[in-house]
PDB file of C-alpha atoms in Angstrom:
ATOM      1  CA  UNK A   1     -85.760 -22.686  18.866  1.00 49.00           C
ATOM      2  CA  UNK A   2     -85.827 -22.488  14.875  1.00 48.00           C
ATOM      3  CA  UNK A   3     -85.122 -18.835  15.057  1.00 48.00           C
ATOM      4  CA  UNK A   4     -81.812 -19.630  17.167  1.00 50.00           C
ATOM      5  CA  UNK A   5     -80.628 -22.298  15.247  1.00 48.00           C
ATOM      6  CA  UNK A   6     -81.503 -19.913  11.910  1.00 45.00           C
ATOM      7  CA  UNK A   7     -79.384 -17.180  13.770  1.00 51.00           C
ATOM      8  CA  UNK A   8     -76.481 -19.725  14.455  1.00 50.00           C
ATOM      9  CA  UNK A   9     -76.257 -20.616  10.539  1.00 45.00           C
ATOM     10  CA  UNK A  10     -76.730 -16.925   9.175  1.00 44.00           C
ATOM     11  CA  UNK A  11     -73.772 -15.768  11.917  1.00 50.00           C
ATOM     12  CA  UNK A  12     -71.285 -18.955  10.064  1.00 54.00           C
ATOM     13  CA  UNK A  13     -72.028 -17.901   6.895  1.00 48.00           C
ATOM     14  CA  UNK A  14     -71.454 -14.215   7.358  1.00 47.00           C
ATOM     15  CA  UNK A  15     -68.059 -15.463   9.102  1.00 49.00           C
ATOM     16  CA  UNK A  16     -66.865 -17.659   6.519  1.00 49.00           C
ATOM     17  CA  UNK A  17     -67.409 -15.269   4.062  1.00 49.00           C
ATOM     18  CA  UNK A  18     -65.820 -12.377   5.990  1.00 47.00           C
ATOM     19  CA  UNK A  19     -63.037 -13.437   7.182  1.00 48.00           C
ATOM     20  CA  UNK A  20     -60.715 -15.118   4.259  1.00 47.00           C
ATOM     21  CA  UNK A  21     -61.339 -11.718   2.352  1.00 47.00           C
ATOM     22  CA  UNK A  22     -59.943 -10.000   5.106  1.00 48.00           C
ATOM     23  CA  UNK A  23     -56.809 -12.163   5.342  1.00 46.00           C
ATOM     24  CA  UNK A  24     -56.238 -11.899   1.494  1.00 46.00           C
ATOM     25  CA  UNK A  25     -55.767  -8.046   1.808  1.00 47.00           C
ATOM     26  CA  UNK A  26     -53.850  -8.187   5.126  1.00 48.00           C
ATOM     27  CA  UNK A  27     -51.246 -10.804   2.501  1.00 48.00           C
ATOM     28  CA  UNK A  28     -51.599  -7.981  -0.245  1.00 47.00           C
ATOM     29  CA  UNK A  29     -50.922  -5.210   1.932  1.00 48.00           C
ATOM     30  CA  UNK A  30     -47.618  -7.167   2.836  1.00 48.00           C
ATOM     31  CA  UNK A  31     -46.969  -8.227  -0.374  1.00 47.00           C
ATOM     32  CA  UNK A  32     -47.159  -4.570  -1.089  1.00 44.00           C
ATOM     33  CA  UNK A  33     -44.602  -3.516   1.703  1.00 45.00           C
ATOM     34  CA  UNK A  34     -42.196  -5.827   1.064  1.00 48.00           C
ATOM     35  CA  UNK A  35     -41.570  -5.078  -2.969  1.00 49.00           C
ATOM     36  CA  UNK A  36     -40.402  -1.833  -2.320  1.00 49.00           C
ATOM     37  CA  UNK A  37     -37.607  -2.966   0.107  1.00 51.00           C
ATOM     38  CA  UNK A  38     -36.516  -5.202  -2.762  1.00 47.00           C
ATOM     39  CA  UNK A  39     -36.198  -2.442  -4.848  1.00 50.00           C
ATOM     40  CA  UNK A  40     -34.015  -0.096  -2.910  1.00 48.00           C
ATOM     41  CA  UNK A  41     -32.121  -2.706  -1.676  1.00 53.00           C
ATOM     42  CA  UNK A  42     -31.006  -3.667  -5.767  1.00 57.00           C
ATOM     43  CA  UNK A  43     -30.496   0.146  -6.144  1.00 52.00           C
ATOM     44  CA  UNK A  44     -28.024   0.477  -2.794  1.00 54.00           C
ATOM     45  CA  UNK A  45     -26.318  -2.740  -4.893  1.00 56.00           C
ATOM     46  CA  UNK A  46     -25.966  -0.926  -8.079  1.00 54.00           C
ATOM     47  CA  UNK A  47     -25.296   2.201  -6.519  1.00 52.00           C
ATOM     48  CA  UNK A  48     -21.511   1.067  -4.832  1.00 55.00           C
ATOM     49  CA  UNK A  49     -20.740  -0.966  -8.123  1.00 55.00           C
ATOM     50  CA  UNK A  50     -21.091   2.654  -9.848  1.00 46.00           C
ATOM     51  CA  UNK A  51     -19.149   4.470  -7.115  1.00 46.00           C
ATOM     52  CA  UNK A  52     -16.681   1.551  -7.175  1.00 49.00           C
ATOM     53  CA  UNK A  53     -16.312   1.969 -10.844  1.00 48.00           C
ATOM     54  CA  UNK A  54     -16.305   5.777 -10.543  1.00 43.00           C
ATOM     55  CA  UNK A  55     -13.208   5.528  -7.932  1.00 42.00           C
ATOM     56  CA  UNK A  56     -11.187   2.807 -10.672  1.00 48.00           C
ATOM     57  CA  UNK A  57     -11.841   6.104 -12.979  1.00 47.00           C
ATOM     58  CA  UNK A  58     -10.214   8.700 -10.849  1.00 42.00           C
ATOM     59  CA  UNK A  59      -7.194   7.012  -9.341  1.00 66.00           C
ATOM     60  CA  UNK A  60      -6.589   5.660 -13.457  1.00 65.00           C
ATOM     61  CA  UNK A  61      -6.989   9.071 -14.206  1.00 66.00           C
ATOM     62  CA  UNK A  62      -4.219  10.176 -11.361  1.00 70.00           C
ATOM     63  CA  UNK A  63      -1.943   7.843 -12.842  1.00 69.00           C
ATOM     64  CA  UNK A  64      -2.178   9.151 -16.259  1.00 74.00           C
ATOM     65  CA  UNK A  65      -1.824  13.002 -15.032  1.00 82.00           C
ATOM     66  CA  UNK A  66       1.423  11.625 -13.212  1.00 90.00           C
ATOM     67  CA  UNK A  67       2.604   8.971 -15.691  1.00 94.00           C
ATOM     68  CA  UNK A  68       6.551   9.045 -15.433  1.00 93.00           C
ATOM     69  CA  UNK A  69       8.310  10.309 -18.686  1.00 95.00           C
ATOM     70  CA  UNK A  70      10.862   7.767 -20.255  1.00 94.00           C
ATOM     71  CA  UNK A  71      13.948   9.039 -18.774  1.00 95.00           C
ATOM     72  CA  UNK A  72      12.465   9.148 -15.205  1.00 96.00           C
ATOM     73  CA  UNK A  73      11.584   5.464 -15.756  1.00 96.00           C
ATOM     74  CA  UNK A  74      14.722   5.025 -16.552  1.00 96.00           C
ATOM     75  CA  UNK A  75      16.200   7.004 -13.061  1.00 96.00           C
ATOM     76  CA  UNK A  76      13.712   4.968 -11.087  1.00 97.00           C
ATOM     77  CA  UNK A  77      15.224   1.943 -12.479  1.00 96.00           C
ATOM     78  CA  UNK A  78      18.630   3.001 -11.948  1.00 96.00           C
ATOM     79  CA  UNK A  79      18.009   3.915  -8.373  1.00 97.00           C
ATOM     80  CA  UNK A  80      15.759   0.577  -7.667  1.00 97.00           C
ATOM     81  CA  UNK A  81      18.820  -1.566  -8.980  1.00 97.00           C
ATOM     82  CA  UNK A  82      21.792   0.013  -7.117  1.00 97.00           C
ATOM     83  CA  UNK A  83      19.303   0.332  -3.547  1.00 98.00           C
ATOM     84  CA  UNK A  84      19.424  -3.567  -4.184  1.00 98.00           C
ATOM     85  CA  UNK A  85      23.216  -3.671  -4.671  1.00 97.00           C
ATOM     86  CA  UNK A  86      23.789  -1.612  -1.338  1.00 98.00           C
ATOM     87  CA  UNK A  87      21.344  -4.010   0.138  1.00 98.00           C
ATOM     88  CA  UNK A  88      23.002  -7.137  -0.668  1.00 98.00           C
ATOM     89  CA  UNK A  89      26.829  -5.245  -0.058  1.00 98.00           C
ATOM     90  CA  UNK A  90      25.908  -4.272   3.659  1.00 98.00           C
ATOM     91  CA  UNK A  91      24.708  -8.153   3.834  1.00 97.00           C
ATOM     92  CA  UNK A  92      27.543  -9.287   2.858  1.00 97.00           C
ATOM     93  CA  UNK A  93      29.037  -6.993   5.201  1.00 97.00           C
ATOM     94  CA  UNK A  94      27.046  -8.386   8.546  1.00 96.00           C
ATOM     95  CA  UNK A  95      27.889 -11.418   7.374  1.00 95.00           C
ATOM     96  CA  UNK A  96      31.758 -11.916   7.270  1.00 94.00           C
ATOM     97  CA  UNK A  97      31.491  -9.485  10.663  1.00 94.00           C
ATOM     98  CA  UNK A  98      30.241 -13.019  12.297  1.00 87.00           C
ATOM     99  CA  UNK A  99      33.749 -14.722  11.357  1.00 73.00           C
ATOM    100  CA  UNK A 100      35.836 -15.841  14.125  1.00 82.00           C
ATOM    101  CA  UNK A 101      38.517 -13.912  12.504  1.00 83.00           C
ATOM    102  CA  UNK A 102      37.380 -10.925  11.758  1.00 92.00           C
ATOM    103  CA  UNK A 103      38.681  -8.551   9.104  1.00 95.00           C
ATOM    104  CA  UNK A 104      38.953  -4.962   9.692  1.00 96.00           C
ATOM    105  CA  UNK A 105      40.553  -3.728   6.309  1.00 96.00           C
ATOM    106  CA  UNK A 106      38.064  -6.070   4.319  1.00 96.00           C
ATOM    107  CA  UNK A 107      35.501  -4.427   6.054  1.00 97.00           C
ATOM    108  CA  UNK A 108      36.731  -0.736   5.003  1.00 98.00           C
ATOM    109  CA  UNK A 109      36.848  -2.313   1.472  1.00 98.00           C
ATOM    110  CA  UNK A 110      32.757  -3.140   1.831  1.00 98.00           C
ATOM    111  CA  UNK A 111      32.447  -0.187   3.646  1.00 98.00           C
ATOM    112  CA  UNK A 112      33.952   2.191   0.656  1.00 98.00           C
ATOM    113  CA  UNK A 113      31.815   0.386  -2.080  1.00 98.00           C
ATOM    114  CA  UNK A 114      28.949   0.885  -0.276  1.00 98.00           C
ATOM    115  CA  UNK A 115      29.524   4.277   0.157  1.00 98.00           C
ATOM    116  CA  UNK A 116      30.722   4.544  -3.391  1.00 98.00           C
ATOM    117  CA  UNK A 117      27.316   3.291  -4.556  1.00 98.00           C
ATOM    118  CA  UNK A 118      25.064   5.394  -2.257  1.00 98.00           C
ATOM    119  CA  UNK A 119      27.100   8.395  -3.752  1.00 97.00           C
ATOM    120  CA  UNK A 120      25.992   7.092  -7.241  1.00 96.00           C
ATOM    121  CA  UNK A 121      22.518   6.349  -5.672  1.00 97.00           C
ATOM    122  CA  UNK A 122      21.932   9.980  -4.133  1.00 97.00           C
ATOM    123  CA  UNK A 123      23.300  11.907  -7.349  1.00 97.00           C
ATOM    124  CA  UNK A 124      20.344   9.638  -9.594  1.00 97.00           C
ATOM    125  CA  UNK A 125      17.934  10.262  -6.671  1.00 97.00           C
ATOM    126  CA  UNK A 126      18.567  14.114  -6.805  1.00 97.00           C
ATOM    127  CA  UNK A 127      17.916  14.302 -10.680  1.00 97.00           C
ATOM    128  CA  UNK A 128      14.975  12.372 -10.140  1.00 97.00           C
ATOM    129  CA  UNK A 129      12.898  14.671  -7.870  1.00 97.00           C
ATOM    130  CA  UNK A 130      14.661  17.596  -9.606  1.00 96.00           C
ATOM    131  CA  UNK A 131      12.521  16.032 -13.091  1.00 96.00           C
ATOM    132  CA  UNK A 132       9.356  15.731 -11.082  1.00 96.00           C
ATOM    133  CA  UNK A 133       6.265  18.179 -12.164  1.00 95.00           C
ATOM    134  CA  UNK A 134       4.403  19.959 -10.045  1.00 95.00           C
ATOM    135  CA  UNK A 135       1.664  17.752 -10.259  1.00 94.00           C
ATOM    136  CA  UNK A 136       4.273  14.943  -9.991  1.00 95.00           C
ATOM    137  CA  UNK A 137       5.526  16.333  -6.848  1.00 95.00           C
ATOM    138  CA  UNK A 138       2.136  16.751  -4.972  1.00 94.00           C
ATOM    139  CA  UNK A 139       1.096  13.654  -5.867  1.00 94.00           C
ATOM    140  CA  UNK A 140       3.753  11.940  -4.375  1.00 95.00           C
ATOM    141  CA  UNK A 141       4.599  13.817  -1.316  1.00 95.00           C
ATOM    142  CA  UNK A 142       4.420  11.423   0.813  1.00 95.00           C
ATOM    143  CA  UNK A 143       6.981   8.953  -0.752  1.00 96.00           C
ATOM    144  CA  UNK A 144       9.470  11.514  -1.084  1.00 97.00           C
ATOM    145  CA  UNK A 145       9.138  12.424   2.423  1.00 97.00           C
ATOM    146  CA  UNK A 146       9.486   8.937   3.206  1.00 97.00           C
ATOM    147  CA  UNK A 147      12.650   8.718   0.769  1.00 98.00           C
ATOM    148  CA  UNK A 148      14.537  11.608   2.466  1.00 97.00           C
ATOM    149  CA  UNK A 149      14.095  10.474   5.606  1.00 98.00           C
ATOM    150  CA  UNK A 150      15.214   6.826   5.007  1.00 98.00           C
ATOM    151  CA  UNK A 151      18.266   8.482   3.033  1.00 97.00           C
ATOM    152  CA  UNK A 152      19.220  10.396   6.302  1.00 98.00           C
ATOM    153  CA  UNK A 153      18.998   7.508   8.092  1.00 98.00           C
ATOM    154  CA  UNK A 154      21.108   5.408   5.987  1.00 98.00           C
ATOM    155  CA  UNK A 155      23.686   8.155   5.747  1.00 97.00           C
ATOM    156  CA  UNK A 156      23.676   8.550   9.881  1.00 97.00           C
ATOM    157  CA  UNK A 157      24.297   4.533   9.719  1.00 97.00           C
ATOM    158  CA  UNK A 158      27.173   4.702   7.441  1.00 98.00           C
ATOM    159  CA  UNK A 159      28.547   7.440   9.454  1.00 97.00           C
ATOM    160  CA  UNK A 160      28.398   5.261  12.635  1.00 97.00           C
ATOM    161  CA  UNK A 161      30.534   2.265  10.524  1.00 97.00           C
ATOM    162  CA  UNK A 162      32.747   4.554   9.810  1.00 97.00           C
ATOM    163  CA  UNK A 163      33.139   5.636  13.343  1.00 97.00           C
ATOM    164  CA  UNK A 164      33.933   2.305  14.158  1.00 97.00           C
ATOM    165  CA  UNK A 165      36.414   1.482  11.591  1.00 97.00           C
ATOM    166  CA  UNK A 166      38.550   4.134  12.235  1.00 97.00           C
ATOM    167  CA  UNK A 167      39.063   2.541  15.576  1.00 96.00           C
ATOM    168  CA  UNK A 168      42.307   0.512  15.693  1.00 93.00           C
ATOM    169  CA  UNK A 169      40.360  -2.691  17.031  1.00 92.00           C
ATOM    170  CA  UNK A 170      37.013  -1.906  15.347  1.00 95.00           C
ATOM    171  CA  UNK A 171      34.446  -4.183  17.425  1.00 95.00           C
ATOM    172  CA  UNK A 172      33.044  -6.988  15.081  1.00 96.00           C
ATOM    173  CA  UNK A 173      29.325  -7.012  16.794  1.00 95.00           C
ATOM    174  CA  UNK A 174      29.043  -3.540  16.184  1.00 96.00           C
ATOM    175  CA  UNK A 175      29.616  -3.607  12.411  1.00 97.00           C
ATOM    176  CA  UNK A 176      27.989  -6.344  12.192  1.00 97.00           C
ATOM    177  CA  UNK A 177      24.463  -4.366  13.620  1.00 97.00           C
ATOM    178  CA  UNK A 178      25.433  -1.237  12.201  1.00 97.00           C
ATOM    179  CA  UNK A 179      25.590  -3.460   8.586  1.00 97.00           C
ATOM    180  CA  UNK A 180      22.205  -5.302   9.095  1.00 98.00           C
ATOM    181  CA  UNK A 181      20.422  -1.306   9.816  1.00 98.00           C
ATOM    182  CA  UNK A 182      21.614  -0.393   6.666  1.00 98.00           C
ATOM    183  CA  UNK A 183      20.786  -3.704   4.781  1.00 98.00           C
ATOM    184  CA  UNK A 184      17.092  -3.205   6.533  1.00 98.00           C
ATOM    185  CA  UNK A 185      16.669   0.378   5.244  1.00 98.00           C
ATOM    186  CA  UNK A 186      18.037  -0.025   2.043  1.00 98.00           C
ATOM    187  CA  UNK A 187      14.903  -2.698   1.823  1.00 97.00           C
ATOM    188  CA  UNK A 188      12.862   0.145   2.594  1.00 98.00           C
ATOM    189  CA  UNK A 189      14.025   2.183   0.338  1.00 97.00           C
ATOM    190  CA  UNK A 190      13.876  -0.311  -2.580  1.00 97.00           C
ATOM    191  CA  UNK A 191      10.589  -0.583  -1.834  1.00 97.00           C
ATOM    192  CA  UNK A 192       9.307   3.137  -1.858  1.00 97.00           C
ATOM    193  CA  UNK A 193      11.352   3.256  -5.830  1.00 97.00           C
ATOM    194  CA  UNK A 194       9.018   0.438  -6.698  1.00 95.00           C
ATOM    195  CA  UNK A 195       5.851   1.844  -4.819  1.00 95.00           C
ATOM    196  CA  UNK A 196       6.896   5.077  -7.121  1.00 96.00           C
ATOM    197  CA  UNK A 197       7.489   3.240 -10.051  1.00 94.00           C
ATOM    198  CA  UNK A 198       3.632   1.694  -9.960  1.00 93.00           C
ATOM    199  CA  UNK A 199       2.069   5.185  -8.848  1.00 93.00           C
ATOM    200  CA  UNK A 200       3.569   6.638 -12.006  1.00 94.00           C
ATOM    201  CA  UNK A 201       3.224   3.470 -13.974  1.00 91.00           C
ATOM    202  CA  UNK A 202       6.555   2.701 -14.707  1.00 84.00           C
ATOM    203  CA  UNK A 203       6.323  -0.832 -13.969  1.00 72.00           C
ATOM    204  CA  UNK A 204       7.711  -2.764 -11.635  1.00 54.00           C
TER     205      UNK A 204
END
């Protein structure tokens, strides 16, 4: 009976003596695992806040390789100014169109400024891309594509106002939408000058 209650006490001991050690190096072991995820998780962090950086770098460095000269900031100014002036003349345009009495030869007066501007417009616009480096012109080949074909569409819808001028009862609706398509692109074409103007730093 002494032996098994002797057996009983040795067995405790050896248990209680065992067993905490064992749990301290399970902890230490996970301890151990989980410091390197902190680490590479604080080096994927600093890693995109260097590639972010590194990016700022390059597209400030396009900008500088394509930085316009003064008299193309200039021409981009010119051209952003009288795009606004078309814009507000075919406005002005849709607008009296909507009068109960509608004015046909007020309308060919509008229509011939507007046209008279564009001309003006298109002769700056030429010089501009003529100016443009080679680098220049790569760079933004996509906003002069985008340019060319607004211009053709603008000069399609002036062609269609015309069209409907020359008529001898020119129908008011008509001019009046043909009017608001060219006061829409003209707003799109402002805004490709001014998209230019900050992609070769020319301010706004």
């Amino acid at each position: 009976m002494r032996k098994t209650i002797l057996s009983i006490v040795v067995a405790m001991a050896f248990c209680a003596t065992f067993l905490p050690a064992q749990g301290r190096s399970g902890g230490g072991q996970r301890g151990a695992a989980q410091g390197p995820r902190t680490t590479m998780g604080q080096g994927q962090q600093q890693g995109r806040q260097v590639g972010s950086a590194a990016g700022q770098v390059i597209r400030q460095q396009d900008r500088d390789r394509i930085r316009a000269t003064d008299q193309q900031r200039d021409r981009l100014r010119t051209c952003d100014q009288t795009a606004d002036q078309i814009r507000t003349q075919a406005r002005e345009m849709a607008r009296d169109a909507r009068a109960p009495q509608f004015n046909a030869d007020q309308a060919r007066q509008q229509r011939d400024q507007i046209r008279q501007r564009l001309e003006t417009m298109q002769q700056e616009h030429a010089q501009l891309m003529t100016g443009l480096s080679t680098e220049q012109r790569e760079a933004l080949q996509n906003r002069i594509q985008n340019m060319d074909q607004i211009r053709e569409r603008v000069n399609t819808q002036l062609q269609q106002v015309d069209a409907e001028l020359a008529q001898n009862n020119p129908d008011a609706k008509l001019v009046r939408e043909r009017a608001r398509d060219m006061e829409q692109s003209m707003k799109e074409w402002q805004k490709q000058y001014r998209k230019m103007q900050s992609d070769m730093g020319a301010g706004a």
